[in-house]
PDB file of C-alpha atoms in Angstrom:
ATOM      1  CA  MET A   1     112.146  57.570  90.079  1.00 57.00           C
ATOM      2  CA  THR A   2     114.473  60.543  90.407  1.00 44.00           C
ATOM      3  CA  GLU A   3     115.188  63.667  92.384  1.00 41.00           C
ATOM      4  CA  ALA A   4     112.333  65.196  90.410  1.00 41.00           C
ATOM      5  CA  ARG A   5     109.904  64.557  93.226  1.00 42.00           C
ATOM      6  CA  GLU A   6     111.663  67.283  95.169  1.00 41.00           C
ATOM      7  CA  SER A   7     110.768  69.833  92.514  1.00 39.00           C
ATOM      8  CA  ALA A   8     107.088  68.998  92.894  1.00 41.00           C
ATOM      9  CA  GLY A   9     106.989  69.457  96.637  1.00 41.00           C
ATOM     10  CA  ALA A  10     104.745  71.542  98.811  1.00 39.00           C
ATOM     11  CA  ASN A  11     106.670  74.675  97.915  1.00 39.00           C
ATOM     12  CA  GLY A  12     106.131  74.187  94.170  1.00 42.00           C
ATOM     13  CA  THR A  13     104.433  77.133  92.504  1.00 44.00           C
ATOM     14  CA  THR A  14     101.171  77.089  90.587  1.00 47.00           C
ATOM     15  CA  HIS A  15     103.104  78.435  87.617  1.00 49.00           C
ATOM     16  CA  ALA A  16     105.497  75.477  87.684  1.00 66.00           C
ATOM     17  CA  ARG A  17     102.684  72.936  87.970  1.00 65.00           C
ATOM     18  CA  ASN A  18     100.919  74.443  84.960  1.00 77.00           C
ATOM     19  CA  THR A  19     103.929  74.890  82.697  1.00 91.00           C
ATOM     20  CA  PRO A  20     103.066  72.938  79.505  1.00 94.00           C
ATOM     21  CA  GLY A  21     104.172  69.319  79.803  1.00 96.00           C
ATOM     22  CA  THR A  22     104.171  69.271  83.612  1.00 96.00           C
ATOM     23  CA  PRO A  23     102.037  66.576  85.277  1.00 96.00           C
ATOM     24  CA  CYS A  24      99.244  68.593  86.898  1.00 95.00           C
ATOM     25  CA  TRP A  25      96.533  66.073  87.840  1.00 96.00           C
ATOM     26  CA  VAL A  26      95.867  62.347  88.256  1.00 97.00           C
ATOM     27  CA  SER A  27      92.520  60.680  87.721  1.00 96.00           C
ATOM     28  CA  LEU A  28      91.162  57.179  88.265  1.00 97.00           C
ATOM     29  CA  MET A  29      88.222  55.691  86.383  1.00 93.00           C
ATOM     30  CA  ALA A  30      86.636  52.835  88.353  1.00 94.00           C
ATOM     31  CA  HIS A  31      83.554  50.627  88.223  1.00 92.00           C
ATOM     32  CA  GLU A  32      82.447  50.976  91.846  1.00 93.00           C
ATOM     33  CA  THR A  33      83.101  54.595  92.696  1.00 94.00           C
ATOM     34  CA  ALA A  34      81.600  54.524  96.188  1.00 94.00           C
ATOM     35  CA  ALA A  35      83.774  51.578  97.247  1.00 97.00           C
ATOM     36  CA  THR A  36      86.798  53.132  95.540  1.00 97.00           C
ATOM     37  CA  GLN A  37      86.289  56.396  97.403  1.00 97.00           C
ATOM     38  CA  ASP A  38      85.990  54.463 100.666  1.00 98.00           C
ATOM     39  CA  PHE A  39      89.307  52.715  99.943  1.00 98.00           C
ATOM     40  CA  TYR A  40      91.301  55.854  99.160  1.00 98.00           C
ATOM     41  CA  GLY A  41      89.555  57.838 101.864  1.00 98.00           C
ATOM     42  CA  ALA A  42      90.683  55.305 104.449  1.00 98.00           C
ATOM     43  CA  LEU A  43      94.157  54.965 102.924  1.00 98.00           C
ATOM     44  CA  PHE A  44      95.059  58.619 102.371  1.00 98.00           C
ATOM     45  CA  GLY A  45      92.491  60.558 104.399  1.00 97.00           C
ATOM     46  CA  TRP A  46      90.843  61.942 101.265  1.00 98.00           C
ATOM     47  CA  GLU A  47      87.410  63.534 101.282  1.00 97.00           C
ATOM     48  CA  PHE A  48      85.354  63.989  98.119  1.00 97.00           C
ATOM     49  CA  GLN A  49      83.246  66.607  96.391  1.00 93.00           C
ATOM     50  CA  PRO A  50      81.369  66.401  93.056  1.00 88.00           C
ATOM     51  CA  GLY A  51      83.250  67.350  89.904  1.00 79.00           C
ATOM     52  CA  PRO A  52      81.980  68.824  86.600  1.00 70.00           C
ATOM     53  CA  PRO A  53      78.711  67.140  85.512  1.00 69.00           C
ATOM     54  CA  GLN A  54      80.024  66.920  81.934  1.00 64.00           C
ATOM     55  CA  LEU A  55      82.380  64.193  83.152  1.00 65.00           C
ATOM     56  CA  GLY A  56      79.532  62.021  84.424  1.00 72.00           C
ATOM     57  CA  PRO A  57      79.788  60.537  87.926  1.00 84.00           C
ATOM     58  CA  TYR A  58      83.043  62.180  88.965  1.00 89.00           C
ATOM     59  CA  ALA A  59      84.448  63.378  92.269  1.00 94.00           C
ATOM     60  CA  ARG A  60      87.491  65.375  93.240  1.00 94.00           C
ATOM     61  CA  ALA A  61      89.542  64.074  96.137  1.00 97.00           C
ATOM     62  CA  LEU A  62      90.516  66.644  98.755  1.00 97.00           C
ATOM     63  CA  LEU A  63      93.208  66.512 101.408  1.00 97.00           C
ATOM     64  CA  ASP A  64      92.838  69.150 104.106  1.00 94.00           C
ATOM     65  CA  GLY A  65      90.432  70.964 101.799  1.00 94.00           C
ATOM     66  CA  GLN A  66      92.809  71.040  98.811  1.00 95.00           C
ATOM     67  CA  GLU A  67      92.280  69.082  95.595  1.00 95.00           C
ATOM     68  CA  VAL A  68      94.732  66.269  94.909  1.00 96.00           C
ATOM     69  CA  ALA A  69      93.118  63.806  92.444  1.00 97.00           C
ATOM     70  CA  GLY A  70      89.918  62.726  90.738  1.00 96.00           C
ATOM     71  CA  ILE A  71      87.847  59.537  90.704  1.00 96.00           C
ATOM     72  CA  GLY A  72      85.227  58.873  88.029  1.00 93.00           C
ATOM     73  CA  GLN A  73      83.028  56.001  86.925  1.00 91.00           C
ATOM     74  CA  LEU A  74      83.674  53.831  83.895  1.00 88.00           C
ATOM     75  CA  PRO A  75      80.650  53.294  81.624  1.00 81.00           C
ATOM     76  CA  PRO A  76      79.197  49.857  82.457  1.00 77.00           C
ATOM     77  CA  ASP A  77      79.229  48.808  78.803  1.00 73.00           C
ATOM     78  CA  ARG A  78      82.926  49.580  78.306  1.00 68.00           C
ATOM     79  CA  HIS A  79      85.441  47.000  79.455  1.00 71.00           C
ATOM     80  CA  LEU A  80      88.386  49.284  80.028  1.00 74.00           C
ATOM     81  CA  PRO A  81      91.237  48.737  82.470  1.00 82.00           C
ATOM     82  CA  VAL A  82      90.927  50.432  85.838  1.00 91.00           C
ATOM     83  CA  ALA A  83      94.027  52.616  86.026  1.00 94.00           C
ATOM     84  CA  TRP A  84      95.416  55.877  87.318  1.00 97.00           C
ATOM     85  CA  THR A  85      96.002  58.373  84.507  1.00 97.00           C
ATOM     86  CA  PRO A  86      98.302  61.409  84.744  1.00 98.00           C
ATOM     87  CA  TYR A  87      97.300  64.646  83.029  1.00 97.00           C
ATOM     88  CA  PHE A  88      99.900  66.945  81.500  1.00 97.00           C
ATOM     89  CA  ALA A  89      99.392  70.700  81.366  1.00 96.00           C
ATOM     90  CA  SER A  90      98.773  72.465  78.062  1.00 97.00           C
ATOM     91  CA  THR A  91      97.950  76.030  77.094  1.00 95.00           C
ATOM     92  CA  ASP A  92      96.046  74.790  74.022  1.00 97.00           C
ATOM     93  CA  VAL A  93      94.667  71.287  74.355  1.00 97.00           C
ATOM     94  CA  ASP A  94      93.349  71.255  70.770  1.00 98.00           C
ATOM     95  CA  HIS A  95      96.805  71.996  69.384  1.00 98.00           C
ATOM     96  CA  THR A  96      98.435  69.442  71.704  1.00 98.00           C
ATOM     97  CA  ALA A  97      95.899  66.792  70.673  1.00 98.00           C
ATOM     98  CA  GLU A  98      96.652  67.488  67.015  1.00 98.00           C
ATOM     99  CA  THR A  99     100.371  67.166  67.732  1.00 98.00           C
ATOM    100  CA  VAL A 100      99.705  63.803  69.409  1.00 98.00           C
ATOM    101  CA  ARG A 101      98.006  62.574  66.225  1.00 98.00           C
ATOM    102  CA  HIS A 102     100.764  63.850  63.941  1.00 97.00           C
ATOM    103  CA  SER A 103     103.386  62.215  66.190  1.00 97.00           C
ATOM    104  CA  GLY A 104     101.871  58.735  65.944  1.00 97.00           C
ATOM    105  CA  GLY A 105      99.672  58.777  69.031  1.00 97.00           C
ATOM    106  CA  THR A 106      95.892  58.487  69.343  1.00 97.00           C
ATOM    107  CA  VAL A 107      93.320  60.809  70.865  1.00 97.00           C
ATOM    108  CA  GLY A 108      90.539  58.696  72.369  1.00 93.00           C
ATOM    109  CA  VAL A 109      88.455  61.342  74.141  1.00 91.00           C
ATOM    110  CA  GLY A 110      87.965  65.025  73.351  1.00 87.00           C
ATOM    111  CA  PRO A 111      89.139  67.645  73.289  1.00 95.00           C
ATOM    112  CA  LEU A 112      86.095  68.682  75.309  1.00 92.00           C
ATOM    113  CA  ASP A 113      85.130  71.274  77.897  1.00 90.00           C
ATOM    114  CA  ALA A 114      84.737  70.370  81.569  1.00 85.00           C
ATOM    115  CA  ALA A 115      82.366  73.220  82.433  1.00 80.00           C
ATOM    116  CA  GLU A 116      84.264  76.231  83.787  1.00 82.00           C
ATOM    117  CA  ALA A 117      87.079  74.006  85.082  1.00 84.00           C
ATOM    118  CA  GLY A 118      89.010  73.711  81.833  1.00 89.00           C
ATOM    119  CA  ARG A 119      89.374  71.677  78.658  1.00 93.00           C
ATOM    120  CA  LEU A 120      90.744  68.160  78.344  1.00 94.00           C
ATOM    121  CA  ALA A 121      91.643  65.289  76.083  1.00 96.00           C
ATOM    122  CA  ILE A 122      92.661  61.705  76.756  1.00 95.00           C
ATOM    123  CA  ALA A 123      95.280  60.233  74.469  1.00 97.00           C
ATOM    124  CA  SER A 124      97.686  57.334  74.108  1.00 97.00           C
ATOM    125  CA  ASP A 125     101.266  57.253  72.896  1.00 97.00           C
ATOM    126  CA  PRO A 126     102.390  54.997  70.011  1.00 97.00           C
ATOM    127  CA  SER A 127     102.965  52.114  72.457  1.00 95.00           C
ATOM    128  CA  GLY A 128      99.418  52.386  73.824  1.00 95.00           C
ATOM    129  CA  ALA A 129     100.102  54.046  77.201  1.00 96.00           C
ATOM    130  CA  VAL A 130      97.206  56.340  78.146  1.00 96.00           C
ATOM    131  CA  PHE A 131      97.618  59.885  79.444  1.00 98.00           C
ATOM    132  CA  GLY A 132      95.519  63.037  79.746  1.00 97.00           C
ATOM    133  CA  ILE A 133      95.996  66.608  78.557  1.00 97.00           C
ATOM    134  CA  TRP A 134      94.625  69.470  80.670  1.00 95.00           C
ATOM    135  CA  GLN A 135      94.108  73.120  79.748  1.00 95.00           C
ATOM    136  CA  ARG A 136      93.304  74.998  82.930  1.00 89.00           C
ATOM    137  CA  VAL A 137      90.618  77.614  83.385  1.00 85.00           C
ATOM    138  CA  ALA A 138      89.144  77.600  86.889  1.00 72.00           C
ATOM    139  CA  HIS A 139      90.618  74.242  87.907  1.00 73.00           C
ATOM    140  CA  LEU A 140      94.387  74.528  88.329  1.00 77.00           C
ATOM    141  CA  GLY A 141      94.995  70.831  88.991  1.00 85.00           C
ATOM    142  CA  THR A 142      96.582  69.244  92.053  1.00 91.00           C
ATOM    143  CA  GLU A 143      96.715  71.982  94.694  1.00 91.00           C
ATOM    144  CA  ILE A 144      99.067  70.383  97.213  1.00 90.00           C
ATOM    145  CA  THR A 145     102.048  68.047  96.893  1.00 90.00           C
ATOM    146  CA  GLY A 146     104.918  66.899  99.058  1.00 92.00           C
ATOM    147  CA  VAL A 147     102.792  65.530 101.918  1.00 95.00           C
ATOM    148  CA  PRO A 148     101.358  62.022 102.535  1.00 96.00           C
ATOM    149  CA  GLY A 149      98.410  61.240 100.290  1.00 97.00           C
ATOM    150  CA  THR A 150      99.522  63.419  97.370  1.00 97.00           C
ATOM    151  CA  PRO A 151     100.999  62.500  93.974  1.00 97.00           C
ATOM    152  CA  ALA A 152     104.794  62.449  94.093  1.00 95.00           C
ATOM    153  CA  TRP A 153     105.930  61.278  90.642  1.00 96.00           C
ATOM    154  CA  ASN A 154     104.687  59.832  87.349  1.00 97.00           C
ATOM    155  CA  GLU A 155     106.648  57.229  85.436  1.00 97.00           C
ATOM    156  CA  LEU A 156     105.973  55.561  82.105  1.00 98.00           C
ATOM    157  CA  VAL A 157     106.681  51.830  82.286  1.00 96.00           C
ATOM    158  CA  THR A 158     107.358  50.599  78.760  1.00 96.00           C
ATOM    159  CA  ARG A 159     109.422  48.077  76.801  1.00 94.00           C
ATOM    160  CA  ASP A 160     112.247  50.444  75.935  1.00 93.00           C
ATOM    161  CA  THR A 161     112.717  54.169  76.271  1.00 95.00           C
ATOM    162  CA  GLU A 162     114.001  54.820  72.755  1.00 92.00           C
ATOM    163  CA  SER A 163     110.679  53.888  71.154  1.00 85.00           C
ATOM    164  CA  VAL A 164     108.632  56.550  72.966  1.00 96.00           C
ATOM    165  CA  VAL A 165     110.790  59.381  74.330  1.00 97.00           C
ATOM    166  CA  LYS A 166     110.904  61.060  70.918  1.00 96.00           C
ATOM    167  CA  PHE A 167     107.099  61.087  70.918  1.00 97.00           C
ATOM    168  CA  TYR A 168     106.861  62.851  74.273  1.00 98.00           C
ATOM    169  CA  LYS A 169     109.647  65.258  73.367  1.00 97.00           C
ATOM    170  CA  GLY A 170     107.802  66.167  70.171  1.00 97.00           C
ATOM    171  CA  VAL A 171     104.459  66.644  71.918  1.00 98.00           C
ATOM    172  CA  PHE A 172     105.559  68.479  75.074  1.00 97.00           C
ATOM    173  CA  GLY A 173     109.061  69.745  74.274  1.00 97.00           C
ATOM    174  CA  TYR A 174     110.812  67.816  77.021  1.00 97.00           C
ATOM    175  CA  GLU A 175     114.546  67.840  77.514  1.00 97.00           C
ATOM    176  CA  LEU A 176     115.775  64.248  77.845  1.00 96.00           C
ATOM    177  CA  GLN A 177     118.264  63.013  80.426  1.00 95.00           C
ATOM    178  CA  PRO A 178     119.169  59.326  80.046  1.00 94.00           C
ATOM    179  CA  ALA A 179     120.365  57.352  83.051  1.00 86.00           C
ATOM    180  CA  GLY A 180     124.131  57.181  83.411  1.00 74.00           C
ATOM    181  CA  SER A 181     124.122  53.377  83.708  1.00 79.00           C
ATOM    182  CA  ALA A 182     124.200  51.268  80.542  1.00 76.00           C
ATOM    183  CA  ASP A 183     122.196  48.469  82.187  1.00 83.00           C
ATOM    184  CA  PHE A 184     119.407  50.753  83.468  1.00 89.00           C
ATOM    185  CA  ASP A 185     117.058  51.914  80.694  1.00 93.00           C
ATOM    186  CA  TYR A 186     115.670  55.131  82.157  1.00 95.00           C
ATOM    187  CA  VAL A 187     115.134  58.639  80.806  1.00 96.00           C
ATOM    188  CA  THR A 188     114.086  61.587  82.934  1.00 96.00           C
ATOM    189  CA  LEU A 189     111.880  64.190  81.242  1.00 97.00           C
ATOM    190  CA  HIS A 190     112.814  67.803  82.041  1.00 97.00           C
ATOM    191  CA  ILE A 191     111.207  71.195  81.471  1.00 96.00           C
ATOM    192  CA  ASP A 192     113.440  74.257  81.822  1.00 94.00           C
ATOM    193  CA  GLY A 193     115.995  72.057  83.588  1.00 94.00           C
ATOM    194  CA  ARG A 194     113.401  70.786  86.056  1.00 94.00           C
ATOM    195  CA  PRO A 195     112.681  67.007  86.161  1.00 95.00           C
ATOM    196  CA  VAL A 196     108.940  66.339  85.864  1.00 96.00           C
ATOM    197  CA  ALA A 197     108.464  62.651  84.913  1.00 97.00           C
ATOM    198  CA  GLY A 198     110.324  59.491  83.958  1.00 96.00           C
ATOM    199  CA  VAL A 199     110.318  56.787  81.288  1.00 97.00           C
ATOM    200  CA  HIS A 200     111.468  53.354  82.457  1.00 95.00           C
ATOM    201  CA  GLY A 201     112.221  50.672  79.866  1.00 95.00           C
ATOM    202  CA  VAL A 202     111.801  47.221  81.418  1.00 93.00           C
ATOM    203  CA  GLY A 203     112.006  45.054  78.292  1.00 91.00           C
ATOM    204  CA  ASN A 204     110.438  41.619  78.674  1.00 88.00           C
ATOM    205  CA  ALA A 205     109.650  42.341  82.326  1.00 88.00           C
ATOM    206  CA  LEU A 206     106.674  44.432  81.189  1.00 89.00           C
ATOM    207  CA  PRO A 207     103.498  42.811  82.590  1.00 83.00           C
ATOM    208  CA  ARG A 208     101.768  40.917  79.791  1.00 81.00           C
ATOM    209  CA  ASP A 209      98.323  41.728  81.155  1.00 80.00           C
ATOM    210  CA  ARG A 210      98.939  45.479  81.157  1.00 83.00           C
ATOM    211  CA  GLY A 211     101.248  46.597  78.396  1.00 91.00           C
ATOM    212  CA  PRO A 212     102.995  49.986  78.526  1.00 95.00           C
ATOM    213  CA  HIS A 213     101.389  52.230  81.153  1.00 96.00           C
ATOM    214  CA  TRP A 214     101.885  55.303  83.306  1.00 97.00           C
ATOM    215  CA  LEU A 215     102.499  54.604  86.985  1.00 97.00           C
ATOM    216  CA  THR A 216     101.689  57.203  89.655  1.00 98.00           C
ATOM    217  CA  TYR A 217     103.602  57.361  92.945  1.00 97.00           C
ATOM    218  CA  PHE A 218     101.852  58.676  96.070  1.00 98.00           C
ATOM    219  CA  GLU A 219     103.558  59.970  99.201  1.00 97.00           C
ATOM    220  CA  ALA A 220     103.240  57.728 102.274  1.00 96.00           C
ATOM    221  CA  ALA A 221     103.979  58.735 105.854  1.00 92.00           C
ATOM    222  CA  GLU A 222     105.164  55.265 106.921  1.00 92.00           C
ATOM    223  CA  LEU A 223     105.683  52.961 103.953  1.00 94.00           C
ATOM    224  CA  ASP A 224     105.315  49.579 105.643  1.00 94.00           C
ATOM    225  CA  ASP A 225     102.281  50.662 107.660  1.00 95.00           C
ATOM    226  CA  THR A 226     100.639  52.074 104.541  1.00 97.00           C
ATOM    227  CA  VAL A 227     101.264  48.853 102.597  1.00 97.00           C
ATOM    228  CA  HIS A 228      99.710  46.875 105.452  1.00 97.00           C
ATOM    229  CA  LEU A 229      96.686  49.169 105.357  1.00 98.00           C
ATOM    230  CA  VAL A 230      96.330  48.627 101.602  1.00 98.00           C
ATOM    231  CA  THR A 231      95.937  44.890 102.129  1.00 98.00           C
ATOM    232  CA  GLU A 232      93.629  45.363 105.117  1.00 98.00           C
ATOM    233  CA  LEU A 233      91.361  47.483 102.919  1.00 98.00           C
ATOM    234  CA  GLY A 234      91.177  44.811 100.209  1.00 98.00           C
ATOM    235  CA  GLY A 235      94.073  45.845  97.975  1.00 98.00           C
ATOM    236  CA  ARG A 236      97.088  43.774  96.940  1.00 97.00           C
ATOM    237  CA  LEU A 237     100.837  44.037  97.304  1.00 98.00           C
ATOM    238  CA  LEU A 238     102.505  43.650  93.893  1.00 95.00           C
ATOM    239  CA  ARG A 239     106.100  44.570  94.688  1.00 94.00           C
ATOM    240  CA  PRO A 240     107.211  44.417  98.325  1.00 94.00           C
ATOM    241  CA  ALA A 241     108.551  47.464 100.115  1.00 90.00           C
ATOM    242  CA  HIS A 242     112.221  48.055  99.376  1.00 89.00           C
ATOM    243  CA  ASP A 243     114.763  50.794  99.805  1.00 86.00           C
ATOM    244  CA  SER A 244     115.779  52.946  96.844  1.00 81.00           C
ATOM    245  CA  PRO A 245     118.067  55.974  96.495  1.00 78.00           C
ATOM    246  CA  HIS A 246     114.973  58.164  96.727  1.00 78.00           C
ATOM    247  CA  GLY A 247     113.189  56.490  99.628  1.00 84.00           C
ATOM    248  CA  ARG A 248     111.324  53.345 100.574  1.00 91.00           C
ATOM    249  CA  VAL A 249     109.037  52.202  97.748  1.00 96.00           C
ATOM    250  CA  ALA A 250     106.324  49.588  97.174  1.00 97.00           C
ATOM    251  CA  THR A 251     103.894  48.885  94.334  1.00 97.00           C
ATOM    252  CA  VAL A 252     100.303  47.943  95.150  1.00 98.00           C
ATOM    253  CA  ALA A 253      96.854  47.653  93.573  1.00 97.00           C
ATOM    254  CA  ASP A 254      93.498  48.827  94.895  1.00 98.00           C
ATOM    255  CA  PRO A 255      90.545  46.381  95.192  1.00 97.00           C
ATOM    256  CA  GLU A 256      89.575  46.933  91.534  1.00 96.00           C
ATOM    257  CA  GLY A 257      93.125  46.376  90.322  1.00 95.00           C
ATOM    258  CA  ALA A 258      94.334  49.950  89.719  1.00 97.00           C
ATOM    259  CA  VAL A 259      98.113  49.847  90.185  1.00 97.00           C
ATOM    260  CA  PHE A 260     100.068  52.608  91.937  1.00 98.00           C
ATOM    261  CA  SER A 261     103.255  52.987  93.918  1.00 98.00           C
ATOM    262  CA  LEU A 262     103.873  54.328  97.392  1.00 98.00           C
ATOM    263  CA  ILE A 263     106.999  56.150  98.469  1.00 96.00           C
ATOM    264  CA  HIS A 264     108.317  57.353 101.818  1.00 92.00           C
ATOM    265  CA  ALA A 265     110.978  59.802 100.759  1.00 80.00           C
ATOM    266  CA  VAL A 266     114.506  60.141 102.019  1.00 69.00           C
ATOM    267  CA  THR A 267     114.767  63.296 104.131  1.00 60.00           C
TER     268      THR A 267
END
């Protein structure tokens, strides 16, 4: 994680959040949506309202009346992993999806319209990590950031950065900033000089049961208290709370196994 989270704070502009390549939304597909909503509602104080009917059983999570994330239901006949998926902004999702294909990635869903909200596609990079593409119309994406219960950062966890950063640069036009340390395989993705996401190569430490994947960080008011609440609500602690240059961080999973990180930022 980098200083990029500061650029996505509460003072971030709608224009910045919807610049092509910027993470603009996160969505979770679960099996038991009612129980999942109860978990995140208790954890982050989210409330829910129905989303576009074209997406099936789908709800948008609201914090203080502003949209922050989405939760949908996996088809019962599809055994897909329960995971948080970041969506990256595009001005032409059809063109971006075609670029994904030509760059060695795969488009699994869409492009398709989500009523008046916008147009989307769900894709995977050459390593298999899944991400979304969002072309806004009425729905701008995450409306508030920088406060507890909102997305703070998105990070691709993969075997090595070299194998995938060229793909994302080709698709979204990112500027690449490698970490200064030779023993830390990390590249920060920038747009117009602004850090928006990260790629972390972990080599053989990549979980065998997951493969390369995008990891979403959520703001937490009090990190240790929030981790305790996760376990009280039926979730699991995967990586204990620890201090980092950017704040106190922990990695957890919800009751269905969706992995995410929590961060209480340095002020």
